[in-house]
Every structure is written in structure tokens, then in C-alpha cells.
XYZ file of C-alpha atoms in Angstrom:
674
model
C 53.707 4.890 34.952
C 53.058 2.500 37.817
C 56.788 1.732 37.959
C 57.652 5.477 38.342
C 55.031 5.832 41.102
C 56.624 2.968 43.020
C 60.058 4.626 42.799
C 58.612 7.917 44.025
C 56.952 6.216 46.992
C 60.213 4.459 47.911
C 62.134 7.784 47.795
C 59.549 9.446 50.065
C 59.767 6.554 52.528
C 63.575 6.829 52.662
C 63.365 10.592 53.336
C 60.726 10.059 56.025
C 62.866 7.344 57.709
C 65.895 9.630 57.735
C 63.904 12.436 59.388
C 62.467 10.008 61.945
C 65.952 8.673 62.872
C 67.275 12.190 63.294
C 64.416 13.017 65.671
C 64.998 9.791 67.602
C 68.716 10.568 67.898
C 67.929 13.984 69.312
C 65.501 12.440 71.787
C 68.123 9.922 72.880
C 70.435 12.718 73.915
C 67.773 14.138 76.223
C 68.134 13.508 79.952
C 65.106 12.096 81.766
C 64.857 13.843 85.130
C 62.115 12.903 87.619
C 59.865 15.639 88.966
C 59.219 14.583 92.512
C 56.275 16.880 93.322
C 54.471 16.051 90.050
C 54.911 12.338 90.698
C 53.451 12.671 94.195
C 50.421 14.539 92.876
C 49.804 12.146 89.965
C 50.574 8.593 91.132
C 47.897 7.136 88.863
C 50.013 8.034 85.845
C 53.501 6.485 86.041
C 54.687 8.404 83.008
C 54.285 11.583 85.030
C 57.303 10.573 87.071
C 59.706 11.602 84.327
C 59.940 14.679 82.186
C 62.422 15.205 79.360
C 64.684 18.234 79.642
C 67.524 19.121 77.357
C 70.979 18.580 78.760
C 74.377 17.500 77.505
C 74.806 15.241 80.527
C 73.651 11.581 80.359
C 72.475 10.186 83.751
C 74.546 7.448 85.334
C 73.138 4.255 86.785
C 73.537 5.537 90.346
C 71.831 8.840 89.569
C 68.851 6.946 88.223
C 68.729 4.803 91.370
C 68.864 7.890 93.634
C 66.127 9.649 91.660
C 63.989 6.550 91.667
C 64.363 6.176 95.421
C 63.151 9.773 95.815
C 60.131 9.395 93.561
C 59.474 5.728 92.854
C 56.092 4.273 92.014
C 56.087 0.581 92.959
C 56.208 -1.804 90.024
C 53.569 -3.976 91.708
C 51.047 -1.149 91.293
C 51.555 -1.172 87.526
C 52.084 -4.839 86.515
C 51.041 -4.292 82.912
C 53.397 -1.436 82.103
C 55.367 -2.578 79.087
C 58.983 -3.495 79.557
C 59.607 -4.667 76.038
C 62.686 -3.196 74.331
C 62.392 -3.238 70.567
C 65.737 -5.001 70.347
C 68.489 -6.221 72.711
C 71.080 -3.589 73.564
C 74.793 -4.318 73.745
C 75.237 -2.244 76.898
C 72.349 -2.945 79.320
C 72.955 0.373 81.112
C 71.594 2.212 78.065
C 68.198 0.676 78.840
C 67.042 3.926 80.420
C 67.859 5.869 77.261
C 65.462 3.732 75.194
C 62.365 5.647 74.190
C 59.865 2.888 74.995
C 60.980 2.139 78.579
C 58.870 3.571 81.390
C 60.713 4.317 84.649
C 58.709 2.065 86.949
C 61.320 -0.631 87.629
C 64.282 -0.654 89.993
C 67.415 -0.522 87.885
C 68.602 -4.013 88.941
C 65.255 -5.514 87.950
C 65.323 -3.661 84.642
C 68.867 -4.735 83.825
C 68.116 -8.343 84.763
C 65.114 -8.403 82.440
C 67.129 -6.960 79.602
C 69.801 -9.632 80.078
C 67.034 -12.256 80.176
C 65.789 -11.002 76.835
C 69.237 -11.473 75.310
C 70.197 -14.739 77.020
C 66.855 -16.460 76.395
C 67.782 -16.688 72.716
C 70.819 -18.841 73.482
C 70.825 -22.637 73.700
C 72.032 -22.603 77.286
C 73.630 -20.274 79.793
C 75.720 -23.112 81.262
C 77.848 -25.224 78.931
C 76.564 -28.780 78.748
C 73.121 -27.983 80.176
C 71.317 -28.319 76.876
C 67.610 -27.899 76.311
C 65.486 -28.594 73.270
C 64.590 -25.885 70.772
C 60.903 -26.382 71.586
C 61.596 -25.850 75.307
C 63.623 -22.722 74.601
C 60.818 -21.391 72.412
C 58.151 -21.989 75.061
C 60.264 -20.354 77.773
C 60.915 -17.313 75.599
C 57.175 -17.002 74.924
C 56.465 -17.212 78.662
C 59.076 -14.522 79.404
C 57.701 -12.183 76.732
C 54.115 -12.587 77.938
C 55.240 -11.804 81.507
C 57.456 -8.855 80.491
C 60.494 -10.986 81.444
C 59.333 -11.197 85.032
C 61.302 -13.765 87.040
C 60.030 -17.199 88.098
C 62.733 -17.537 90.750
C 63.266 -13.978 92.093
C 60.954 -11.655 93.968
C 61.974 -8.009 94.360
C 65.452 -9.004 93.137
C 65.791 -11.542 95.964
C 66.171 -15.206 95.038
C 63.511 -17.600 96.321
C 66.171 -19.735 97.995
C 63.760 -22.435 99.160
C 62.532 -23.112 95.634
C 66.041 -22.928 94.148
C 67.270 -25.398 96.774
C 64.479 -27.784 95.809
C 65.876 -27.842 92.274
C 69.365 -28.482 93.658
C 68.037 -31.259 95.913
C 66.237 -32.841 92.956
C 69.401 -32.735 90.865
C 71.624 -34.081 93.643
C 69.113 -36.870 94.282
C 68.960 -37.809 90.580
C 71.110 -40.904 91.172
C 68.270 -42.359 93.281
C 66.312 -42.535 90.006
C 69.242 -43.849 87.924
C 69.970 -40.425 86.421
C 73.304 -38.584 86.506
C 73.432 -35.351 88.588
C 76.357 -34.132 86.467
C 73.957 -33.632 83.530
C 72.153 -30.817 85.338
C 75.245 -28.830 86.387
C 74.425 -28.476 90.087
C 77.851 -27.020 90.954
C 77.485 -24.263 88.336
C 74.005 -23.408 89.606
C 75.309 -23.355 93.184
C 78.000 -20.839 92.154
C 75.406 -18.575 90.543
C 73.258 -18.789 93.689
C 76.197 -17.692 95.861
C 76.810 -14.664 93.646
C 73.097 -13.765 93.653
C 73.247 -13.306 97.428
C 75.121 -10.039 96.766
C 72.822 -7.065 97.398
C 73.005 -3.364 96.678
C 74.683 -1.824 99.715
C 72.585 0.882 101.468
C 75.510 3.325 101.434
C 75.514 3.222 97.621
C 72.261 5.173 97.647
C 73.782 7.954 99.807
C 76.650 8.720 97.458
C 76.270 12.281 96.071
C 75.819 12.964 92.374
C 79.483 12.845 91.481
C 80.725 11.100 88.358
C 84.214 10.988 89.922
C 82.936 8.946 92.902
C 80.910 6.749 90.547
C 84.018 5.938 88.562
C 85.924 5.125 91.745
C 83.131 2.857 93.049
C 82.608 1.168 89.636
C 78.933 0.865 90.580
C 77.700 0.665 86.991
C 79.836 -2.425 86.385
C 78.862 -4.030 89.711
C 75.152 -3.638 88.988
C 75.552 -4.927 85.464
C 77.440 -8.053 86.615
C 74.877 -8.780 89.333
C 72.009 -8.406 86.854
C 73.773 -10.669 84.356
C 74.368 -13.294 87.055
C 70.721 -13.200 88.141
C 69.554 -13.595 84.549
C 71.890 -16.576 84.094
C 70.659 -18.133 87.327
C 67.030 -17.606 86.292
C 67.600 -19.500 83.044
C 69.893 -22.140 84.576
C 67.278 -23.143 87.167
C 64.553 -23.306 84.521
C 66.755 -25.183 82.041
C 67.729 -27.714 84.724
C 64.031 -28.241 85.482
C 63.368 -28.836 81.778
C 66.260 -31.279 81.363
C 65.460 -33.286 84.503
C 61.746 -33.520 83.665
C 62.491 -34.643 80.111
C 65.044 -37.243 81.162
C 62.813 -38.560 83.939
C 59.662 -38.823 81.846
C 60.949 -39.848 78.417
C 64.610 -40.853 78.717
C 67.998 -39.230 78.357
C 68.333 -40.032 74.653
C 66.156 -40.205 71.551
C 65.805 -43.979 70.894
C 66.407 -43.757 67.143
C 69.713 -41.927 67.747
C 71.307 -45.150 69.029
C 69.280 -47.758 67.133
C 67.965 -47.374 63.582
C 65.531 -50.202 64.318
C 63.935 -48.317 67.197
C 60.896 -46.356 66.049
C 59.509 -45.399 69.457
C 58.811 -41.700 70.104
C 58.585 -41.055 73.873
C 56.470 -38.101 75.009
C 58.172 -35.918 77.658
C 56.416 -33.854 80.301
C 55.085 -30.734 78.580
C 57.076 -27.532 78.922
C 53.848 -25.705 79.753
C 53.233 -28.020 82.720
C 56.792 -27.511 83.995
C 56.563 -23.704 83.848
C 53.113 -23.766 85.433
C 54.308 -25.898 88.354
C 57.483 -23.868 88.915
C 55.204 -20.871 89.381
C 52.409 -22.560 91.347
C 54.163 -24.999 93.715
C 55.364 -22.897 96.638
C 54.934 -25.147 99.672
C 58.109 -26.812 101.027
C 59.011 -29.946 99.050
C 56.150 -29.590 96.542
C 58.286 -28.762 93.512
C 60.870 -31.487 94.214
C 58.118 -34.041 94.762
C 56.416 -33.096 91.490
C 59.660 -33.261 89.512
C 60.557 -36.691 90.914
C 57.063 -37.964 90.075
C 57.923 -37.417 86.399
C 59.885 -40.674 86.632
C 57.809 -43.722 85.549
C 55.445 -44.967 88.251
C 54.753 -48.444 86.821
C 55.662 -51.590 88.771
C 58.286 -52.728 86.235
C 60.288 -49.490 86.520
C 60.033 -49.472 90.315
C 61.207 -53.086 90.543
C 64.164 -52.430 88.225
C 65.068 -49.308 90.209
C 64.910 -51.200 93.511
C 67.177 -53.912 92.087
C 69.585 -51.288 90.752
C 69.857 -49.713 94.207
C 70.572 -53.113 95.761
C 73.153 -54.102 93.158
C 74.918 -50.736 93.212
C 75.420 -50.826 96.983
C 76.366 -54.483 97.487
C 80.091 -55.116 97.859
C 79.629 -58.749 96.789
C 78.394 -57.490 93.453
C 82.001 -56.678 92.721
C 83.540 -59.896 93.986
C 85.279 -61.558 91.077
C 82.891 -64.219 89.709
C 83.824 -67.895 89.774
C 84.371 -68.783 86.117
C 83.283 -72.232 84.893
C 85.712 -73.448 82.251
C 84.443 -74.744 78.924
C 84.100 -78.482 78.518
C 81.601 -81.273 78.112
C 77.945 -80.683 78.892
C 77.207 -81.134 82.605
C 74.199 -83.399 83.215
C 72.589 -85.058 86.260
C 74.876 -87.826 87.493
C 78.030 -86.326 85.960
C 81.225 -86.256 88.071
C 83.680 -83.443 87.410
C 85.816 -80.907 89.238
C 83.948 -78.286 87.162
C 80.839 -79.038 89.268
C 82.578 -77.501 92.321
C 82.903 -74.226 90.419
C 79.333 -74.606 89.148
C 78.078 -74.923 92.745
C 80.168 -71.935 93.860
C 78.927 -69.815 90.991
C 75.294 -70.753 91.673
C 75.871 -69.836 95.327
C 77.288 -66.444 94.314
C 74.156 -65.828 92.270
C 71.780 -66.967 95.010
C 70.602 -70.242 93.438
C 72.443 -72.699 95.702
C 73.239 -72.809 99.413
C 76.084 -74.711 101.094
C 75.523 -75.256 104.805
C 78.417 -75.293 107.291
C 78.585 -79.101 107.467
C 78.280 -79.726 103.724
C 81.117 -79.547 101.238
C 80.815 -78.385 97.653
C 79.903 -81.476 95.607
C 81.854 -82.810 92.657
C 78.803 -84.766 91.527
C 75.766 -83.361 89.753
C 73.224 -84.018 92.535
C 69.564 -83.011 93.011
C 70.480 -79.726 94.731
C 72.629 -78.665 91.787
C 69.840 -79.680 89.373
C 67.302 -77.550 91.278
C 69.681 -74.557 91.356
C 70.463 -74.833 87.641
C 66.764 -75.064 86.729
C 65.905 -72.021 88.849
C 68.774 -70.101 87.269
C 67.740 -71.091 83.733
C 64.157 -70.011 84.412
C 65.342 -66.611 85.656
C 67.286 -66.126 82.418
C 64.527 -67.243 80.081
C 66.543 -70.327 79.096
C 65.143 -73.821 78.689
C 64.870 -75.107 82.284
C 66.154 -78.653 81.669
C 68.801 -78.730 84.418
C 71.527 -79.386 81.829
C 74.522 -77.042 81.694
C 75.525 -76.611 78.068
C 77.467 -73.855 76.312
C 74.609 -71.302 76.468
C 74.044 -71.803 80.212
C 77.802 -71.651 80.926
C 78.126 -68.428 78.936
C 75.245 -66.986 80.943
C 76.720 -68.154 84.281
C 80.094 -66.635 83.419
C 78.433 -63.285 82.721
C 80.177 -60.832 85.067
C 77.913 -59.325 87.695
C 78.913 -55.698 87.116
C 77.189 -56.057 83.752
C 73.968 -56.512 85.684
C 74.228 -52.864 86.610
C 74.755 -52.052 82.953
C 71.689 -54.120 82.004
C 69.616 -52.491 84.750
C 70.585 -48.945 83.729
C 69.983 -49.651 80.041
C 66.552 -51.132 80.709
C 65.566 -48.381 83.139
C 66.227 -46.006 80.243
C 64.131 -48.177 77.913
C 61.318 -48.238 80.449
C 61.165 -44.427 80.247
C 60.453 -44.768 76.516
C 57.233 -46.661 77.178
C 53.906 -44.771 77.178
C 52.433 -43.876 80.559
C 49.129 -45.499 79.593
C 49.439 -48.729 77.635
C 45.759 -49.607 77.588
C 43.711 -51.855 79.870
C 44.263 -54.724 77.436
C 47.379 -54.891 75.279
C 49.812 -57.282 73.617
C 53.429 -57.014 74.767
C 56.222 -58.697 72.789
C 59.727 -58.781 74.292
C 62.054 -59.608 71.402
C 65.041 -60.309 73.673
C 62.974 -62.809 75.673
C 61.352 -64.366 72.563
C 57.989 -64.091 74.315
C 54.537 -62.577 73.806
C 52.125 -61.667 76.592
C 48.532 -60.482 76.721
C 48.113 -58.079 79.639
C 44.670 -57.185 81.005
C 44.337 -54.761 83.889
C 47.985 -55.281 84.798
C 47.675 -59.092 84.913
C 49.199 -61.432 82.334
C 46.354 -63.563 80.937
C 48.224 -65.345 78.140
C 51.845 -66.029 77.151
C 53.399 -67.574 74.064
C 56.859 -68.196 72.678
C 57.794 -66.266 69.562
C 60.365 -66.459 66.766
C 61.856 -63.092 65.761
C 63.969 -61.800 62.866
C 67.471 -63.142 62.514
C 70.383 -60.737 62.882
C 70.367 -59.766 59.197
C 66.623 -59.008 59.360
C 66.215 -57.607 62.865
C 62.650 -57.104 64.045
C 62.148 -53.367 64.675
C 60.835 -51.826 67.886
C 57.596 -49.877 67.581
C 54.080 -49.471 68.995
C 50.820 -49.882 67.080
C 47.297 -51.347 67.299
C 46.103 -54.740 66.059
C 43.177 -54.038 63.727
C 42.590 -57.224 61.738
C 42.793 -61.000 62.147
C 43.253 -62.907 58.873
C 42.420 -66.623 58.790
C 43.844 -68.728 55.918
C 46.111 -65.879 54.774
C 47.929 -65.461 51.483
C 51.633 -64.787 51.811
C 52.523 -61.896 49.528
C 56.236 -62.434 49.123
C 58.429 -59.313 49.518
C 60.422 -58.204 46.467
C 63.721 -58.693 48.285
C 62.943 -62.379 48.954
C 61.755 -62.949 45.363
C 64.910 -61.389 43.925
C 67.538 -62.589 46.423
C 66.242 -66.025 47.416
C 63.703 -67.314 44.870
C 65.047 -66.092 41.521
C 67.640 -68.843 41.062
C 65.215 -71.555 42.209
C 62.506 -70.383 39.789
C 64.953 -70.220 36.863
C 66.497 -73.639 37.572
C 63.296 -75.513 38.464
C 60.113 -74.832 36.402
C 57.998 -76.781 38.925
C 59.273 -74.888 41.967
C 56.343 -72.448 42.197
C 53.543 -74.999 41.721
C 55.184 -77.502 44.045
C 55.270 -74.966 46.884
C 51.722 -73.708 46.298
C 52.835 -70.347 44.860
C 50.954 -68.382 42.231
C 52.076 -65.440 40.126
C 50.219 -62.252 39.288
C 51.608 -60.907 36.016
C 54.192 -62.406 33.670
C 57.576 -63.395 35.081
C 60.269 -61.089 33.707
C 63.655 -60.481 35.320
C 64.999 -57.819 32.929
C 63.950 -54.812 35.016
C 63.829 -56.613 38.360
C 65.885 -55.462 41.359
C 65.789 -56.368 45.034
C 63.524 -53.329 45.554
C 61.378 -53.656 42.448
C 59.947 -56.756 40.789
C 57.494 -56.169 37.871
C 55.271 -59.088 38.916
C 53.923 -60.533 42.175
C 54.250 -63.948 43.755
C 52.060 -65.115 46.589
C 51.614 -68.390 48.430
C 48.051 -69.693 48.584
C 46.371 -70.514 51.914
C 47.052 -73.966 53.272
C 48.937 -75.976 55.905
C 52.293 -75.297 54.189
C 51.749 -71.551 53.891
C 54.690 -69.690 55.469
C 52.238 -67.627 57.549
C 50.414 -70.713 58.789
C 46.676 -70.521 59.401
C 46.343 -67.032 60.895
C 48.017 -63.625 60.960
C 47.434 -60.439 62.961
C 47.708 -57.111 61.171
C 48.689 -53.698 62.537
C 49.544 -51.530 59.470
C 53.085 -50.121 59.652
C 55.831 -48.990 57.314
C 57.994 -51.993 58.231
C 55.445 -54.552 56.907
C 55.787 -56.418 60.221
C 52.982 -58.525 61.707
C 52.335 -61.490 64.009
C 51.586 -64.825 62.370
C 51.427 -68.606 62.620
C 54.117 -70.827 61.072
C 54.402 -74.405 59.773
C 57.902 -74.619 61.333
C 56.715 -75.506 64.846
C 59.984 -77.166 65.911
C 61.777 -73.796 66.228
C 59.705 -72.914 69.300
C 61.532 -75.567 71.343
C 64.880 -73.753 70.944
C 66.260 -71.390 73.584
C 67.387 -68.767 71.060
C 64.719 -68.124 68.431
C 65.924 -65.530 65.900
C 65.148 -67.174 62.539
C 62.562 -65.101 60.623
C 62.842 -62.373 57.985
C 61.610 -59.831 60.546
C 57.996 -60.754 61.276
C 57.063 -62.337 64.603
C 55.976 -65.974 64.528
C 53.681 -66.928 67.409
C 53.346 -70.308 69.100
C 49.715 -71.498 69.387
C 48.380 -68.462 67.477
C 44.825 -69.812 67.597
C 44.770 -69.025 71.353
C 45.789 -65.449 70.595
C 43.017 -65.223 67.972
C 40.401 -66.597 70.377
C 41.456 -64.085 73.041
C 41.432 -61.064 70.733
C 38.247 -61.954 68.834
C 36.265 -63.573 71.639
C 35.607 -66.630 69.466
C 34.991 -70.203 70.527
C 37.498 -72.826 69.424
C 34.755 -74.482 67.364
C 34.130 -71.318 65.357
C 37.827 -70.749 64.701
C 38.309 -74.342 63.505
C 35.326 -74.106 61.157
C 36.776 -70.969 59.523
C 40.155 -72.685 59.127
C 38.568 -75.805 57.600
C 36.707 -73.714 55.020
C 40.062 -72.840 53.460
C 38.746 -69.400 52.513
C 40.930 -66.345 52.949
C 38.899 -64.438 55.576
C 39.496 -61.012 57.142
C 37.954 -60.047 60.496
C 38.150 -56.507 61.903
C 38.674 -56.251 65.654
C 35.894 -54.090 67.116
C 38.162 -52.440 69.657
C 41.716 -52.153 68.358
C 44.262 -53.755 70.677
C 47.543 -51.884 71.392
C 50.619 -53.948 70.548
C 54.109 -53.097 71.794
C 57.186 -54.632 70.187
C 59.898 -54.032 72.802
C 63.488 -55.049 73.476
C 64.059 -55.671 77.195
C 67.179 -57.475 78.444
C 66.390 -57.093 82.161
C 62.966 -57.269 83.746
C 60.847 -58.669 86.546
C 58.462 -61.618 86.196
C 54.954 -61.771 87.692
C 56.410 -63.212 90.926
C 58.734 -60.226 91.298
C 61.857 -62.219 90.425
C 64.586 -60.561 88.349
C 65.201 -61.932 84.862
C 68.097 -61.157 82.535
C 68.000 -62.010 78.835
C 70.698 -62.338 76.205
C 71.313 -59.225 74.155
C 70.545 -61.125 70.961
C 70.787 -58.065 68.672
C 73.716 -56.470 70.555
C 71.743 -53.288 71.196
C 72.631 -52.708 74.866
C 76.091 -51.219 74.304
C 74.884 -48.315 72.167
C 72.324 -47.306 74.798
C 74.848 -47.802 77.625
C 77.442 -45.582 75.928
C 74.881 -42.867 75.232
C 73.645 -42.634 78.838
C 77.126 -42.827 80.402
C 76.924 -46.276 82.018
C 80.725 -46.601 82.062
C 81.096 -43.435 84.148
C 78.326 -44.545 86.516
C 79.935 -47.960 87.021
C 83.314 -46.359 87.681
C 81.745 -44.194 90.386
C 80.015 -47.205 91.947
C 83.173 -49.302 91.782
C 85.173 -46.542 93.426
C 82.562 -46.080 96.121
C 82.254 -49.765 96.911
C 85.966 -50.621 96.490
C 85.305 -53.049 93.659
C 87.170 -56.267 92.858
C 89.830 -56.349 95.538
C 92.653 -58.792 95.883
C 91.297 -60.079 99.183
C 88.107 -61.492 97.630
C 90.080 -63.136 94.817
C 92.421 -64.792 97.348
C 89.453 -66.064 99.370
C 87.873 -67.699 96.315
C 91.136 -69.382 95.296
C 91.583 -70.634 98.877
C 88.068 -72.177 98.917
C 88.654 -73.917 95.583
C 91.980 -75.350 96.798
C 90.376 -76.572 100.063
C 87.502 -78.274 98.266
C 89.885 -80.002 95.864
C 91.659 -81.656 98.788
C 88.326 -82.750 100.321
C 87.066 -84.397 97.151
C 88.535 -87.277 95.265
C 88.373 -85.955 91.778
């Protein structure tokens, strides 16, 4: 019975819908003709302006304009009158035949809004100017709430001053190491030029003649102008979105170029962008606000200043003096290679040859000082000895400095705006840990990071716990891949290395991801984690810890671990974070007990990968790309194209500079007895 009732209801609904559509179709073929006198006498009711009357003739766009000019109630007087078509229409000129549109808008404004409704659903109105789905959603919501009212036009006239501020911001993007081409300035400029077209006054004087309308093609002209204005509206807003996002959080999503990068930068909110586009009307305000979305920290500013210097210096593109491979150069050594060493140090600003001094062929005190300064700037061991690592660094071509600067400016955008008054900063590429308090470095330590096969990931977290006399719970992969053979071949292996098992040893179901028993190393001086570890729970099972292998800290390149970060002098880090005395720490260590201590105020920790930075004295430092991560970032942000532009602008690597260098080398060879 219930089933039959449902069928009956459905049939009635279908009949009712058919009747409703027929009525709507009849209404659509009704001409809306304004009654001028009625409108004048009843201005408080905008709907009184129009009155349906049956006619076979459908009004043209021009007829509507003429009638509206005769009896038009200003849109400003009725800001809340709905302009919300139930669905986009293929031909915007049919907007005035829609039942739910009230005739209170000039036709150009109405058409523009209808185009906005349709275009706002698309990814972008200009190819290549892409915005995020979230941004598109927020903009659409804003447009709907405002009845598709423009942010950039007023009374169908473009706010040229504000639009030019967007263009100026885009064209000045290179000053902040961003590419103007990403924001399609030339396309926006073309749309602006078209938008300057206005309805000609004589159009409104043309009599009601469909023949003249066809000759003038006014319907098409209005439609194209409205479409252009809608495109320009969205293009300006989209460009603002893209620039703000790139400036505040980077041009790329970090994980898209590096699976080991788990940082999630937070861009400027879309709400804030829309709010400021609307609110900032004084000259220069909008451009200033947009450019302030770039990082304001000292590290970013220093990198940007260096980038500007390097990208405008012609000598940056002089072919570098290459030091050939050979024996290690030490103090007291005599070699013709020392001439090239001195010349290369001079190119890099670490050695100065006065007019009355020739380039030396002996490793003297001035060369030693220059080499040590250079090694310090690169994070190398400053011993004044030029071995293979130092030579490789010296032979590093200078144009790659621009690459390193651009890559690390991008990385700097990924960092949070507020890092905390006190935080721990680990630069994996530098093999160094720092404690920063109020912007000042209060403690530094060397670190050992994961070797290439077990790269230490990049992420941000908070240190919550300090563990003294820790157990080392050995990962399944290490048990299966590295310990299995040793355990099977040597029954005393576990006891001899202070390991203990939890559960019975069985390899039948074991894999590198699953082992049906646990092995851990007991606390003690030989424990792989040393005497202390610092925990910040994360899915990578990464933490900071001590190590019994102290000798590795003396090496220049320190990528030896399974992924965790080993810290030199970890007791100093513990004392700093916990506020303990050395005496208290030592007493806890001597007890031998596995002890966990919660940090009252969790300390932010940032595992970063920076290959170019500035030290506390403001001196530039470049570090070896130990994990080879720079290229992926460089390719993604278009470093090659930027360097080509710079090289073209500065007339890079010319034959004249190469000839000059060869001439100097030849002259010095004749001066010195080699």
C-alpha cells in the first residue's frame, strides 16, 4: 500500500513540474517594459519600474539600456536587491529574461556579474596563472555574498590606481627573488587596455530599430566588454592570491620535490587578501602590504641582499680560476698550483694582492689566513690545509651561488613566521645544532646526521622529554638487515654488546618491517644512544641523542647515522633545556637508572636543510649539498631561467675576462722560479 502511495505522489509531482515549466515558458516570452511615470511615483519599490505585458517581440540589449536611462533607479540605493541567477546562462544577454532578475543594474554591470558567476568556477581565466582550489572557493563565496559586486571596478570603471599597484607588485617581484612571469603581467595589461573602452554616448540616442542594432552589433560589443571586465576582475584577484602565497609560503609545496621534507608552510589567508584588496585604497598601500608578505626575518633579508649583489655583479660571471687536482697543499709547500690558489682566493674575496706584490708560489702566512677564512665561511674544518674537499669547494663555479641563494630563499619562505622565543635549530647541511633565544645564538654543537641511504628528514616539532641512561630499542629493519646474521653466527653477540631480548627469537615470520620479538640495548657507556636522548614524538622515529662514537665529530662531513641526529656534548644541551646544574646531571648519569624527565615548557625544534646562510657576524656561508636536494628545488622554481636572464643582462662569461686571467697566469709564471 505504501509503495503504491509513493508512486502516486511521484506521478503528481511530475504533473505539477510540467505545469510549472509551461507557465515559466509563457512568462519568459513576456516583454518587460518600464512604466516611467509609475517608477517616478514609486521609487521606494524598484520592482515597480517594470511591468510585464504580452508581446511577441523580445527586447534587445540597446532597448533595455534606453529604457533604463529613462527610468533608472540607482543600484546604490538598493544594494541588497538580489542579483543571483539560479544557474549560469549560455548567452549573457538573456539575463534580462530571467524571472528572478530585478531591473536595477546597468546592463554592462549585469552582464559582467553574470560572466563573473560563470568564470569564477574555472581554475583560472589566464592560462598559467593558477590558484589553489581553496582560494577559488573563498573567492566564489565572497562574490556570492556580495552579489558578484566587483573589487576592482566602480560604476563599470576600473580603479586604475589599484590595478596598477598589482602590476607594480608583479613587475617588482624579482626584487624579492620571485619571477614576474608567474603572475602574467602582460596578459593583465592587455585586459586593462580593453577595459578602457566605454559605452559611447551616441549609442544611447539610437532609435528603437532592430535593423540599426544589427548594423551596430551593439549586443556583441557589450557582451565582449562585460566578458573582458569579468576576466580582468578575476585575473587581478588571482594574481594577488598567487603573489601572496608565493611570497609568504614559497612557490612550491616542499614535499612535491623532496619526499623527506615534511614541512607544511602556512600562506597568507585568502580572507586577509580579499579584505585588504577592498580596504587599502590609499596610494601604495596595497603594494606595500603585498610585498610585506615576504619573510621579514634577518636571515631572509640577508640572503636577499646577497642575491641582489651577486645578480648584478659582472665579476660574478668571470670564469673562475680552477685549481687542478694534486697533492694536499700545506703551509711551507712550494707549487705552481699555489699561484692559482691565491688567484682563486682573491676572486672570492679572501686574499688581496697589492700592486707591488706578486702572486706567491709558496704557501705563506697570507695564503694560510685566506684559506682558513674561506674554510670557516664554508663550514669546513679551518686548518689552513687545502685537501680534496677544500679544492672541490674552491672550484665551485660562482654562478651556482645564485642558484644556492635562490633555493635557500625559497626554503626560508617555508619556515614559520614565529619560531618561538627559545628554540633548537638543526641545519643538516651544516652538520650543526644551535639554541636560539630571543634571536641570539646561546649554544652551538656539531651533529652527525643520517647517511645518504638513511637521510634525516626535514620537519618541525617540540622537544617534550629528556631521557637519561636511555635504552636503545632497535628498529626492525636494523634487526633484520644488520643483526640477523651476527646473532645466528655468534651466540654470544647479544650479551657481549649489552643487548637483551623481549620474547623468544624466531626468524620464521620475520621481515624487515616486522620482527616477532624485540631487542634493546641496556643503558651504559657503550649504548648506541650514549647517556642522554631528547624526544619529540614523530612518525619518523627521529630524535637527538648522545653517542659513544665521539671521533666522528672531528670530521668535516658527518653523515653516518641511520637517520637520528647525534649531538656533540649533549649534556650541555640537557643542562640548557632542563635548567639543571652539571652536578645534578652527573648524579643521574652515575645512578645508571633509565630516567625520563618532562620539559615544563616544550621547546620547538626545527630540522632544516640550508645550503646558504648568514652567520651571526653577517658573513655569507655556503654548505655542501650533502643529500643532493638543491637541484630538485632549483628546477621547480625556475632557477635556470632566472640565471639565463641574469647572464644575458650582465653579459656573462666573456672571452675578454678569460684572456685576462690566462695573461695574468702566464705573467706570474715568468716572475716565479717554479
